[in-house]
mmCIF file of C-alpha atoms in Angstrom:
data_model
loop_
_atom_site.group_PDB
_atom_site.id
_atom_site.type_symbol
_atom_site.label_atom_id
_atom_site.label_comp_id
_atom_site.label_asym_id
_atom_site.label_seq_id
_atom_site.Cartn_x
_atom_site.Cartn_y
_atom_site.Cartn_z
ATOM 1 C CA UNK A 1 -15.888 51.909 -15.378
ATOM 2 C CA UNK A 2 -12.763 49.897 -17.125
ATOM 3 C CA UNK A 3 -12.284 45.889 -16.364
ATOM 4 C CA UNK A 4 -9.444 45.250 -13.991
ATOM 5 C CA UNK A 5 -7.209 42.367 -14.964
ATOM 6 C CA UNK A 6 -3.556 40.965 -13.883
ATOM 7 C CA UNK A 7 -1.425 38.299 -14.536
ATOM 8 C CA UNK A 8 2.215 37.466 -12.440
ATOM 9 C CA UNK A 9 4.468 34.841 -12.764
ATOM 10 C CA UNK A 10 7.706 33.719 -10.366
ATOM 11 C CA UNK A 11 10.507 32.132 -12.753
ATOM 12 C CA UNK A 12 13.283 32.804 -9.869
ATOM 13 C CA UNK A 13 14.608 29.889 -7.748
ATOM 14 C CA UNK A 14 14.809 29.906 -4.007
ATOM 15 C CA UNK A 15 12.551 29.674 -0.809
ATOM 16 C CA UNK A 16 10.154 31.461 1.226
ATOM 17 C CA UNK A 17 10.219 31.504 4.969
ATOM 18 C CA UNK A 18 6.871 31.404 7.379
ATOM 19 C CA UNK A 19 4.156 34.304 7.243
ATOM 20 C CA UNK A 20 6.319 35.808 4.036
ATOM 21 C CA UNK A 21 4.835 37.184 0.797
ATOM 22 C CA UNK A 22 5.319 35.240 -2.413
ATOM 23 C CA UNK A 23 7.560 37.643 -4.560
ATOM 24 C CA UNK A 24 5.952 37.369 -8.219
ATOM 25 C CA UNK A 25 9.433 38.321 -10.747
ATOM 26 C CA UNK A 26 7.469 38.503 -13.933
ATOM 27 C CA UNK A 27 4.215 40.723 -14.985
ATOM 28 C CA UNK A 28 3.421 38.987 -18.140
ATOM 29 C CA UNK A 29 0.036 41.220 -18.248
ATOM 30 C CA UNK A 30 -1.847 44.339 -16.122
ATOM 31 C CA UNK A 31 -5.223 46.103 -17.289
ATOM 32 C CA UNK A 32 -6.488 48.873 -15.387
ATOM 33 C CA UNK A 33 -6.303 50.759 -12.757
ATOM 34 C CA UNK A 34 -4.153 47.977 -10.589
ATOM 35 C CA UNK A 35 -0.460 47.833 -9.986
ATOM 36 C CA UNK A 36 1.854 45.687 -8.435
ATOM 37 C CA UNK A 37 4.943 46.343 -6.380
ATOM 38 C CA UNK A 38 7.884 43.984 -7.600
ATOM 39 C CA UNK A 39 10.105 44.130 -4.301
ATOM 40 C CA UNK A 40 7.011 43.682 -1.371
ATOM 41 C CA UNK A 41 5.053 41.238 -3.324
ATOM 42 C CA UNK A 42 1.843 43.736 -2.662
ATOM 43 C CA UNK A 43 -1.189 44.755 -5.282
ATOM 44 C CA UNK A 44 -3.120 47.586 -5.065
ATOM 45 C CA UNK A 45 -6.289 48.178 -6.894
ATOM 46 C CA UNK A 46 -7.837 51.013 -7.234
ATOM 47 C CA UNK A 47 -11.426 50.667 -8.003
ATOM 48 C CA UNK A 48 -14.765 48.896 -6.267
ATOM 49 C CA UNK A 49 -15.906 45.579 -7.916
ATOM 50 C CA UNK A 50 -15.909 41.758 -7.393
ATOM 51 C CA UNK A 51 -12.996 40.243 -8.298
ATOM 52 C CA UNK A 52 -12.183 36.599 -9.011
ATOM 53 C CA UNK A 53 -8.066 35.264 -7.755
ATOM 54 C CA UNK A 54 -6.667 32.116 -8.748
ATOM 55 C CA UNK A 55 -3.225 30.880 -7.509
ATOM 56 C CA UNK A 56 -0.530 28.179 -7.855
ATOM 57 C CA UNK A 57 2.909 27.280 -6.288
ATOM 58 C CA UNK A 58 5.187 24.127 -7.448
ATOM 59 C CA UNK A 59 7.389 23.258 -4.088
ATOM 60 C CA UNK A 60 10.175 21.094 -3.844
ATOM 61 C CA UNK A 61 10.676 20.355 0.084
ATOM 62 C CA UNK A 62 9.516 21.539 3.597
ATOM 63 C CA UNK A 63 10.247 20.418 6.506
ATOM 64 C CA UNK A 64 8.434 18.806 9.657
ATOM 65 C CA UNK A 65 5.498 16.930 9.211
ATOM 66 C CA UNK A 66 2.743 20.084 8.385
ATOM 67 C CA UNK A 67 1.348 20.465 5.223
ATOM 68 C CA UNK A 68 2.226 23.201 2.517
ATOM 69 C CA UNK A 69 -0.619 26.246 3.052
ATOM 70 C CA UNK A 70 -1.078 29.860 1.440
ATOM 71 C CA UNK A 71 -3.543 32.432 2.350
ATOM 72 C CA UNK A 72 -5.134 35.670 0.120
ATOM 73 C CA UNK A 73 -4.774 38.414 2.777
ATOM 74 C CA UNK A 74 -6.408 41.796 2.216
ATOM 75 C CA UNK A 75 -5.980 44.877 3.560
ATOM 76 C CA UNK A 76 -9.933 44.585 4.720
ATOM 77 C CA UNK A 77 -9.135 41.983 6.476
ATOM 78 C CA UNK A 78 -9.827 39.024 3.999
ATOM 79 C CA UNK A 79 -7.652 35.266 4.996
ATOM 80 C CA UNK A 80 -8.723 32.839 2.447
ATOM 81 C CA UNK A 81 -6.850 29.719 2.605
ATOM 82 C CA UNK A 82 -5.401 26.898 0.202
ATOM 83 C CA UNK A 83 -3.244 24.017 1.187
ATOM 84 C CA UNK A 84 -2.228 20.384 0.036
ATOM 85 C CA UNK A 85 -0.859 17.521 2.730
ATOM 86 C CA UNK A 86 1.807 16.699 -0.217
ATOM 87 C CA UNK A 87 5.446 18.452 -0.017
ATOM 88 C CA UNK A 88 6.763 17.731 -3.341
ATOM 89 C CA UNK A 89 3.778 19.004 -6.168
ATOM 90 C CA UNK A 90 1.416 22.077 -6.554
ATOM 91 C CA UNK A 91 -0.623 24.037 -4.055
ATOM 92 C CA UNK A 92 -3.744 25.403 -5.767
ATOM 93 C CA UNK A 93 -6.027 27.747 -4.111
ATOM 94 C CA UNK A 94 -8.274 30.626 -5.466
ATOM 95 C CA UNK A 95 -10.954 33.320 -4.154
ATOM 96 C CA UNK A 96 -13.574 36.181 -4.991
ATOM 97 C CA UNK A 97 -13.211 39.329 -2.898
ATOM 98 C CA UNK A 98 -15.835 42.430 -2.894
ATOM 99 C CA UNK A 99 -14.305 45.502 -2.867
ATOM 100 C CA UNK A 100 -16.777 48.603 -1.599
ATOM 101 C CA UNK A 101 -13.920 50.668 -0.685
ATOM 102 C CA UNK A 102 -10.610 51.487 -2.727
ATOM 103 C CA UNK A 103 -7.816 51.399 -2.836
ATOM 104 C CA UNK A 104 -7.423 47.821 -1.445
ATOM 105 C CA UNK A 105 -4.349 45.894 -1.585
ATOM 106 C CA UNK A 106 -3.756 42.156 -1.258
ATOM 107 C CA UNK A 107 -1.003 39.971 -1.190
ATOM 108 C CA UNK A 108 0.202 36.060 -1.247
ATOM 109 C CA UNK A 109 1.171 35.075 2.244
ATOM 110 C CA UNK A 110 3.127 31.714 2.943
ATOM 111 C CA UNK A 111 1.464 30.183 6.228
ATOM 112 C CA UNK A 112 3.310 26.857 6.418
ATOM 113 C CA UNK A 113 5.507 27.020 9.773
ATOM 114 C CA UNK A 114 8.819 25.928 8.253
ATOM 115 C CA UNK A 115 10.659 26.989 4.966
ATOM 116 C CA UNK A 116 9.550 26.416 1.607
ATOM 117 C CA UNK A 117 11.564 25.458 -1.769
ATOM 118 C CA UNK A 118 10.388 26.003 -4.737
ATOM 119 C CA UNK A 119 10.301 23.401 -7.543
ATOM 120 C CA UNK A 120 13.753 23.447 -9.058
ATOM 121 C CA UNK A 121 12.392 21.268 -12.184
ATOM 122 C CA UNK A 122 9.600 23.543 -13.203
ATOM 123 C CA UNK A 123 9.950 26.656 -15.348
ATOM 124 C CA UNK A 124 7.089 28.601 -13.414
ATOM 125 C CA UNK A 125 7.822 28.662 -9.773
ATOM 126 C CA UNK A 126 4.672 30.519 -9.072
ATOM 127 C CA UNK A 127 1.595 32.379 -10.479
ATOM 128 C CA UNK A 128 -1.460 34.719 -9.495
ATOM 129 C CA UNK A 129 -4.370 35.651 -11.859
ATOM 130 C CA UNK A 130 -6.910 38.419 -10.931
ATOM 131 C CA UNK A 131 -10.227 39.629 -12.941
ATOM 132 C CA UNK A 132 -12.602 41.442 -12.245
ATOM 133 C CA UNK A 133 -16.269 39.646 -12.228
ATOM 134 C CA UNK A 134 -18.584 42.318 -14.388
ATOM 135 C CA UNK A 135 -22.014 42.330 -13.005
ATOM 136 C CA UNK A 136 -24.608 43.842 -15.100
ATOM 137 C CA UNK A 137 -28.219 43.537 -14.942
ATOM 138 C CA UNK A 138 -30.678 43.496 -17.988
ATOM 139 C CA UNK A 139 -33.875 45.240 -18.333
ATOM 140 C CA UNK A 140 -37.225 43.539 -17.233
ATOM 141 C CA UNK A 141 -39.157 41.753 -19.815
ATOM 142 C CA UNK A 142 -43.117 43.084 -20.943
ATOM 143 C CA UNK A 143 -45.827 40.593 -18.859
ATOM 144 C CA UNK A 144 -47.099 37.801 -21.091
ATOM 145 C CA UNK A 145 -50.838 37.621 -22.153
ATOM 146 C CA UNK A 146 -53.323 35.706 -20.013
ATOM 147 C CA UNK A 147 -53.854 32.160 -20.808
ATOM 148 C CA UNK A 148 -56.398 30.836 -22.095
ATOM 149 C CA UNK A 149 -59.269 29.334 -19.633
ATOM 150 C CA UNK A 150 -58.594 25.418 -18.560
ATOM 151 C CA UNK A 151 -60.117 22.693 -19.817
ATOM 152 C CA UNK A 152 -63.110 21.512 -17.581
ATOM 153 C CA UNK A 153 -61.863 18.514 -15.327
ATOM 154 C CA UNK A 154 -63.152 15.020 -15.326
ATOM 155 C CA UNK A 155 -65.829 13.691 -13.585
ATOM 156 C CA UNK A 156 -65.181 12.894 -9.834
ATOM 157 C CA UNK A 157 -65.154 8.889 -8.107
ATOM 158 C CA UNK A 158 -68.235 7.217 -7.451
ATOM 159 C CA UNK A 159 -69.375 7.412 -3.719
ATOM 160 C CA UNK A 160 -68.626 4.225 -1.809
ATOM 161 C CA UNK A 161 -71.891 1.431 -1.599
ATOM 162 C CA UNK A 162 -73.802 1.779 1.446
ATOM 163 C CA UNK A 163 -73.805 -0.278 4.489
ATOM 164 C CA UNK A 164 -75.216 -4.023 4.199
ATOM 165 C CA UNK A 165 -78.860 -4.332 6.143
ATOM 166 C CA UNK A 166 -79.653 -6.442 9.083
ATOM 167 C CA UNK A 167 -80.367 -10.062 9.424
ATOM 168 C CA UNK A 168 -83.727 -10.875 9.604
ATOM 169 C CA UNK A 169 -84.825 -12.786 12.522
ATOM 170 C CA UNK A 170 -84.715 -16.992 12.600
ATOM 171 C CA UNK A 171 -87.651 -18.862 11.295
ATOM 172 C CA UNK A 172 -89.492 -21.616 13.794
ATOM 173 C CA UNK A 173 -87.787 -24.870 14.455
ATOM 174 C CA UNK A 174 -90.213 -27.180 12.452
ATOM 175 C CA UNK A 175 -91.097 -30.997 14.217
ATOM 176 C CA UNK A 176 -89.053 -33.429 15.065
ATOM 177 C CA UNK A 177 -89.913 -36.882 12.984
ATOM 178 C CA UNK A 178 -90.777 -40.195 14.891
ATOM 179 C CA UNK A 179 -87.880 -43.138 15.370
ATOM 180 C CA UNK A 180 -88.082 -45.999 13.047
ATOM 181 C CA UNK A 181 -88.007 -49.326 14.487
ATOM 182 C CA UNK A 182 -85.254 -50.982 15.606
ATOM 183 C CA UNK A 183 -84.594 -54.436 13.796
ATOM 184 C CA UNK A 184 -84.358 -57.760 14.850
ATOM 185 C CA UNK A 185 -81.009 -59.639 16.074
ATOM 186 C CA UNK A 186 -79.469 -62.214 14.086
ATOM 187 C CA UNK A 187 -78.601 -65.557 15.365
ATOM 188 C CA UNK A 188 -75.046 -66.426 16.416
ATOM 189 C CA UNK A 189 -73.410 -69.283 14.092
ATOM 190 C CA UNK A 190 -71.417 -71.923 16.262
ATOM 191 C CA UNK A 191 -67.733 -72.357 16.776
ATOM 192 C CA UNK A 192 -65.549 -74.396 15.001
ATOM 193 C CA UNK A 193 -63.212 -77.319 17.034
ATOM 194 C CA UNK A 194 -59.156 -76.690 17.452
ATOM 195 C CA UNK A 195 -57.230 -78.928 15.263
ATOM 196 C CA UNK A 196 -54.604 -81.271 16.683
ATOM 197 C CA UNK A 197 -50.959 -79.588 17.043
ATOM 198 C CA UNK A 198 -48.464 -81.694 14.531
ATOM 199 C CA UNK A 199 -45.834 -83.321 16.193
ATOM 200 C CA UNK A 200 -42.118 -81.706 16.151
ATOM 201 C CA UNK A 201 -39.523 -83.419 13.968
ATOM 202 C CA UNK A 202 -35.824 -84.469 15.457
ATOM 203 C CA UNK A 203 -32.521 -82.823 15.747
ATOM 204 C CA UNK A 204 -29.682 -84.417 13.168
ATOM 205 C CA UNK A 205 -26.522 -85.309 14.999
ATOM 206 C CA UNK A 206 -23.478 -83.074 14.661
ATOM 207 C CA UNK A 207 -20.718 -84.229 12.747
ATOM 208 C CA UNK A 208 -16.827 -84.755 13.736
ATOM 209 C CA UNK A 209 -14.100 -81.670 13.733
ATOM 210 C CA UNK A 210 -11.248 -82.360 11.544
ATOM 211 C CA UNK A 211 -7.378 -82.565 12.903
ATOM 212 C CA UNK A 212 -5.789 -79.185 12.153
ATOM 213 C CA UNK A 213 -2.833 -79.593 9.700
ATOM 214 C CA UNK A 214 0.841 -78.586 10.401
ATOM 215 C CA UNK A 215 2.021 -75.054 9.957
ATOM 216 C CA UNK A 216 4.790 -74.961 6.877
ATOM 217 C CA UNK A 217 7.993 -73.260 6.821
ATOM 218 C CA UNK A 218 8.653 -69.588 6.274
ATOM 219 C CA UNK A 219 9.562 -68.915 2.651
ATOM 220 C CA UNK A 220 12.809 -67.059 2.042
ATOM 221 C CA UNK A 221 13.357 -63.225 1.818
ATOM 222 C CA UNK A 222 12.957 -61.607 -1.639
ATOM 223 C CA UNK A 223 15.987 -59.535 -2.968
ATOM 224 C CA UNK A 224 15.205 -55.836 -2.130
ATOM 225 C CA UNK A 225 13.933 -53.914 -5.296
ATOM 226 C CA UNK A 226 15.780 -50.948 -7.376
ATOM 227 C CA UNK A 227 15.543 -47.565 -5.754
ATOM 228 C CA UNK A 228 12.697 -45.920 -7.646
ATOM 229 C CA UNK A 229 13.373 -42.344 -9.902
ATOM 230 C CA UNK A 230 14.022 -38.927 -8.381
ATOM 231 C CA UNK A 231 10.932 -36.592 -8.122
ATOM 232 C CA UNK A 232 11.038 -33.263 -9.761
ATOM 233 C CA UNK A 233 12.561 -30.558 -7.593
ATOM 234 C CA UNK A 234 9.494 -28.524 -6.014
ATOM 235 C CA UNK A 235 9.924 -24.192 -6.398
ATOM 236 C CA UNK A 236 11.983 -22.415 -4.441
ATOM 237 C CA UNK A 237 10.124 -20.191 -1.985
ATOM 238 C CA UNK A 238 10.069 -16.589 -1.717
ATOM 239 C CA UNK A 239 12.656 -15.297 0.856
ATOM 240 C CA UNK A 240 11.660 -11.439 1.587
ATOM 241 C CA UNK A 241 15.272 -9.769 2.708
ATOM 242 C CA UNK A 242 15.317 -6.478 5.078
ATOM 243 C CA UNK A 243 15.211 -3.061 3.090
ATOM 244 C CA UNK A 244 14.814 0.348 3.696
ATOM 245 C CA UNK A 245 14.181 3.446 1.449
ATOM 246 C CA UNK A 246 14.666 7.130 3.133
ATOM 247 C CA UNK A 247 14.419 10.425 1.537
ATOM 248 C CA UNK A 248 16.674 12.930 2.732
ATOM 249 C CA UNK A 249 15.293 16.378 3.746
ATOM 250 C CA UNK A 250 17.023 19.867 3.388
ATOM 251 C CA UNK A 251 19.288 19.847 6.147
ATOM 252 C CA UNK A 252 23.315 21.357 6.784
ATOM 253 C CA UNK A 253 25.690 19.311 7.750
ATOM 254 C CA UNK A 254 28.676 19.862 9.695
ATOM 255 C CA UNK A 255 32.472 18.181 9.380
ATOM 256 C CA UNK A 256 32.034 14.783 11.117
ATOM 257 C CA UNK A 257 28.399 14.644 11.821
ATOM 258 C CA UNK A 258 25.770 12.267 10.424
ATOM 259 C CA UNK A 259 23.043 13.130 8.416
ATOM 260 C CA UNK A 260 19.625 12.440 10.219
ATOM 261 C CA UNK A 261 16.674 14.648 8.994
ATOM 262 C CA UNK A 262 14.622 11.840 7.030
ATOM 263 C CA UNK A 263 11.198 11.939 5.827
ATOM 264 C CA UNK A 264 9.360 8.967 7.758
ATOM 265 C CA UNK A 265 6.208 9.213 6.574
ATOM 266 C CA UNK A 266 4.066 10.320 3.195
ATOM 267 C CA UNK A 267 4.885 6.755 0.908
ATOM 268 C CA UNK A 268 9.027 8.253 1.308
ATOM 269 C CA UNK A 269 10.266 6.066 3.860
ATOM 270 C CA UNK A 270 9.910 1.695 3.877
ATOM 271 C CA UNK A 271 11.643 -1.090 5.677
ATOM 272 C CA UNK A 272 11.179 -4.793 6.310
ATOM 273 C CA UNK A 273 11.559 -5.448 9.635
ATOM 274 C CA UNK A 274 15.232 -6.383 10.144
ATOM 275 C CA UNK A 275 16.230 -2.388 9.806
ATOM 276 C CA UNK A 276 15.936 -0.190 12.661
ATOM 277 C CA UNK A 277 16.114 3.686 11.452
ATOM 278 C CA UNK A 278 16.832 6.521 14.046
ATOM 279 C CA UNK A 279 16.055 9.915 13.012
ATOM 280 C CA UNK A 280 17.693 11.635 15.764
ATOM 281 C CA UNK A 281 21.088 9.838 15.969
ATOM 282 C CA UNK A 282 20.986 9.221 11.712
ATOM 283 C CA UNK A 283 21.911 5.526 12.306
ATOM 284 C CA UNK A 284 20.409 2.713 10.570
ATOM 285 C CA UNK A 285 21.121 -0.655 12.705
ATOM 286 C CA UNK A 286 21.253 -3.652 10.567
ATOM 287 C CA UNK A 287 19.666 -6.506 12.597
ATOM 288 C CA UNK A 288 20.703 -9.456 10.923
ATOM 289 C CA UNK A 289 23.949 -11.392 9.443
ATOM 290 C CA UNK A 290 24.415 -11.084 5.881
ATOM 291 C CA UNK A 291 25.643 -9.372 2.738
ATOM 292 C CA UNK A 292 24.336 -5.351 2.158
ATOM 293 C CA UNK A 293 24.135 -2.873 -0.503
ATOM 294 C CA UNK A 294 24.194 0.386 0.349
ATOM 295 C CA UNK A 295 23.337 3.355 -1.382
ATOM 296 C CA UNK A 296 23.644 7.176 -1.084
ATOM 297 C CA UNK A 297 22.245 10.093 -3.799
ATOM 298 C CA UNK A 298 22.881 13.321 -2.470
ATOM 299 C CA UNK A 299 22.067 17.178 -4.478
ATOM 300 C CA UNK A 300 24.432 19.580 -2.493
ATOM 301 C CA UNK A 301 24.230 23.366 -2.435
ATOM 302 C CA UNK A 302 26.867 25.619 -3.372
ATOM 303 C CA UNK A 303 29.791 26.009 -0.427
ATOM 304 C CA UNK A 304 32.633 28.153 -0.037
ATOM 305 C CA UNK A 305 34.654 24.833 0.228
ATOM 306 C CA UNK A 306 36.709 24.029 -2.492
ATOM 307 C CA UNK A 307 35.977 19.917 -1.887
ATOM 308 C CA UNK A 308 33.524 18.081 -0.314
ATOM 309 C CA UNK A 309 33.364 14.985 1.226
ATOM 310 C CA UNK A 310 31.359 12.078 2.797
ATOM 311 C CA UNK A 311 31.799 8.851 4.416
ATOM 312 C CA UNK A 312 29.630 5.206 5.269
ATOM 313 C CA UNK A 313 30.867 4.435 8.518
ATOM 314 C CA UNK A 314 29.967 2.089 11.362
ATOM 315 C CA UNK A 315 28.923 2.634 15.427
ATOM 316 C CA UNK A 316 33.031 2.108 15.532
ATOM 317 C CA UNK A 317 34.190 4.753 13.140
ATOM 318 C CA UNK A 318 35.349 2.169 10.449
ATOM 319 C CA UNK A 319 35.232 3.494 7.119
ATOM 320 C CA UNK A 320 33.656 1.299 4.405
ATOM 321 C CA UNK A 321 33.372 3.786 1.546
ATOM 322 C CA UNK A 322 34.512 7.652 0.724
ATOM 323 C CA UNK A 323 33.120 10.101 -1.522
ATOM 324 C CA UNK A 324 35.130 13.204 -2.341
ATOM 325 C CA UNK A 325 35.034 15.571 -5.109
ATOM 326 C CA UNK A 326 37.361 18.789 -6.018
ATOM 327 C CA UNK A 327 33.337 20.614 -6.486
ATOM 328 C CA UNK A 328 30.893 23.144 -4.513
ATOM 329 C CA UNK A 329 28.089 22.203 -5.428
ATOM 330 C CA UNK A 330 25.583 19.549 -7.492
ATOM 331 C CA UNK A 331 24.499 15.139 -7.131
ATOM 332 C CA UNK A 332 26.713 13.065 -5.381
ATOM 333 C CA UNK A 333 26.127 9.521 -5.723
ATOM 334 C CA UNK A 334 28.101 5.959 -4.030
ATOM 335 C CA UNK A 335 27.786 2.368 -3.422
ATOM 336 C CA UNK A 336 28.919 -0.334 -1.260
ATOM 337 C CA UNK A 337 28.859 -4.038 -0.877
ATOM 338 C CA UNK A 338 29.684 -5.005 2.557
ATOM 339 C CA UNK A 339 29.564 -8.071 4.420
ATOM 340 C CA UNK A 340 27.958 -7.814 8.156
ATOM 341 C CA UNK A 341 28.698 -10.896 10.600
ATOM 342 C CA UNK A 342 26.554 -9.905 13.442
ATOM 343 C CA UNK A 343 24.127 -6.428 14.099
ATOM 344 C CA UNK A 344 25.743 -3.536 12.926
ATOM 345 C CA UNK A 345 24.684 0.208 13.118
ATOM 346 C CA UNK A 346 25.544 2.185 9.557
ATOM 347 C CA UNK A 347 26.123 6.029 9.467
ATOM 348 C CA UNK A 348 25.994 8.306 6.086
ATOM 349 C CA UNK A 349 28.928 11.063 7.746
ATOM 350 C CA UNK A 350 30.148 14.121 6.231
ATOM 351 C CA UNK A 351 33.568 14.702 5.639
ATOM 352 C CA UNK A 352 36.057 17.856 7.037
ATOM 353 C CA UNK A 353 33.715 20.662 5.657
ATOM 354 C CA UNK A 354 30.075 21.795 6.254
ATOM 355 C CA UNK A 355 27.854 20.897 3.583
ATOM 356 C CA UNK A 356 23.997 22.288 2.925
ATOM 357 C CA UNK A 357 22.504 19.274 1.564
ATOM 358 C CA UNK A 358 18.848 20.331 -0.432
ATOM 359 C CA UNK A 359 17.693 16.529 -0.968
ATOM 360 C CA UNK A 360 18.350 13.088 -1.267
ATOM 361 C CA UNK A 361 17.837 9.639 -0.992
ATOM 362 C CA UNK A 362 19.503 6.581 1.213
ATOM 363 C CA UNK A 363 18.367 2.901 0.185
ATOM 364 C CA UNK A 364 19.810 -0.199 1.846
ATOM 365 C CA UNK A 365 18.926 -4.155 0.758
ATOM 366 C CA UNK A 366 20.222 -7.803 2.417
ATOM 367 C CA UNK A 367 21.133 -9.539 -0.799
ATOM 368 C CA UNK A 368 23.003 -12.645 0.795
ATOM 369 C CA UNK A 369 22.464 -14.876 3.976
ATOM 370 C CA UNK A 370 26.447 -14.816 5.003
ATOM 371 C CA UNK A 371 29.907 -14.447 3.075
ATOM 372 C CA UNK A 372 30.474 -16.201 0.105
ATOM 373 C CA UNK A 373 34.092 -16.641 0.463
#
């Protein structure tokens, strides 16, 4: 029976939506009786075996806060599952399915809940592999001669000693001996007389106190001395300023609406307290005094407009800064300086046509405690 084998790339840009096959553009190679259907994504094959899959897709972007998953589903009723909890990078997954019964077909199914974009950076969007696992079993070996008989095995422990006998019983108490004399007492020598007690010698008289001399005059005040040198200026301390840094998911935005689909989690999104960021509203409210720059990078889709256009404006509806450009499509980028005397909520606004935004960045730094003018 031939070896199955197949190999499919996906070069094409684009996305794939929930519970959809991965449509594979490129057959770079295809070995037996297998075949693959270009516009369904589907693979039949046509033979029993084992057969070893191994997968990858590069994605750009999802949205909402799942993680990127894709699942080998068979027509037998196979769901094997790979997934990665990181939106921009490679999802890796493979499996080994026994077919008893063909034909069998399979397929690549997205199951994140929300659309998918592929990589735009990477060549290969996508890829599948499939062999088939040959299992072939040799003949049994002829039975080996007996061995030869053991040598004989050393001699075993000696036995533990016996108990220890009984005490033998006490000998007699032999006699007791008769007491020696006691001796005689010696005579007690007399006592000696107390001497006489020496008679105490007298007190000397105290001498005469001394008149106490006058207190002298208080000396003059010295001249004050020469102010000593200045000390060497310490460091300066560290000052940490308010900062955010939000990436901007795929999102469409409409003529005079902010943008407000940010990532907020995942390493994408930081700020020092002093920054308040609303997600729903798209507002980022600037706590403190001071002097800001702010920062917008924006890759736009194609549009039927013929200009497109977008604004950093206040909870007012000042402008500060406009970005316009006679193009559909491509990165938009724009700065600002501004000065902020007291809180102050920012908007990133879009101009007088929709505009499908596919990613992006906003960052936003207090350089400056108050105007320098």
């Amino acid at each position: 029976m031939p070896a199955l084998s197949l190999y499919l790339e996906r070069q094409l840009q684009g996305a794939i939506t929930p519970s959809s096959n991965v449509i594979f553009d490129t057959l770079i190679t295809s070995s037996g009786p297998i075949s693959y259907d270009a516009l369904t994504g589907v693979i039949t094959i046509n033979q029993p075996g084992k057969f070893l899959i191994n997968w990858f897709v590069a994605s750009q972007a999802s949205a909402g806060s799942n993680s990127i998953a894709f699942s080998v589903m068979t027509s037998q009723g196979d769901n094997i599952r790979g997934e990665s909890p990181v939106k921009l990078g490679e999802v890796v997954g493979f499996a080994v399915i026994q077919v008893d019964g063909a034909p069998l077909t399979l397929q690549l199914v997205s199951q994140t809940p929300n659309t998918v974009w592929y990589a735009q950076v990477a060549e290969v969007k996508a890829a599948l592999s499939l062999t088939e696992v040959l299992e072939e079993t040799g003949a049994t070996g002829a039975t080996g001669e007996t061995g030869s008989t053991g040598a004989t095995g050393v001699t075993g422990a000696t036995g533990e000693t016996g108990a220890t006998g009984g005490t033998g019983a006490t000998g007699a108490t032999g006699a007791t001996g008769g007491t020696g004399a006691t001796g005689a007492t010696g005579t007690t020598g007399a006592t000696g007389e107390t001497g006489a007690t020496g008679a105490t010698g007298g007190t000397g008289a105290t001498g005469a106190t001394g008149t106490t001399g006058a207190t002298g005059e208080t000396g003059a005040t010295g001249a004050t001395g020469g102010t000593g040198a200045t000390g060497a200026a310490g460091d300066i301390g560290l000052i940490r300023q308010p900062w955010a840094s939000v990436a901007v998911l795929p999102q469409t935005v409409s003529a005079g609406e902010a943008v407000t689909n940010f990532v907020l989690a995942g390493g994408n999104y930081a700020a020092y307290a002093g920054i308040v960021i609303d997600t729903v509203e798209g507002n980022f409210t600037l706590m403190h005094p001071g002097i800001y720059y702010i920062e917008f990078i924006l890759d736009v889709a194609t549009t039927t407009s013929s200009r497109i256009e977008f604004y950093i404006e206040d909870g007012g509806g000042s402008l500060y800064s406009q970005l316009s450009a006679n193009q559909t499509a491509g990165q938009y980028k724009n700065a600002i300086v501004l000065f902020v005397p007291a809180s102050r909520d920012i908007y990133l606004v879009g101009g007088d046509n929709t505009v499908e935004i596919i990613t992006g960045r906003i960052n936003i730094f207090r350089f400056a405690d108050e105007s320098l003018a």
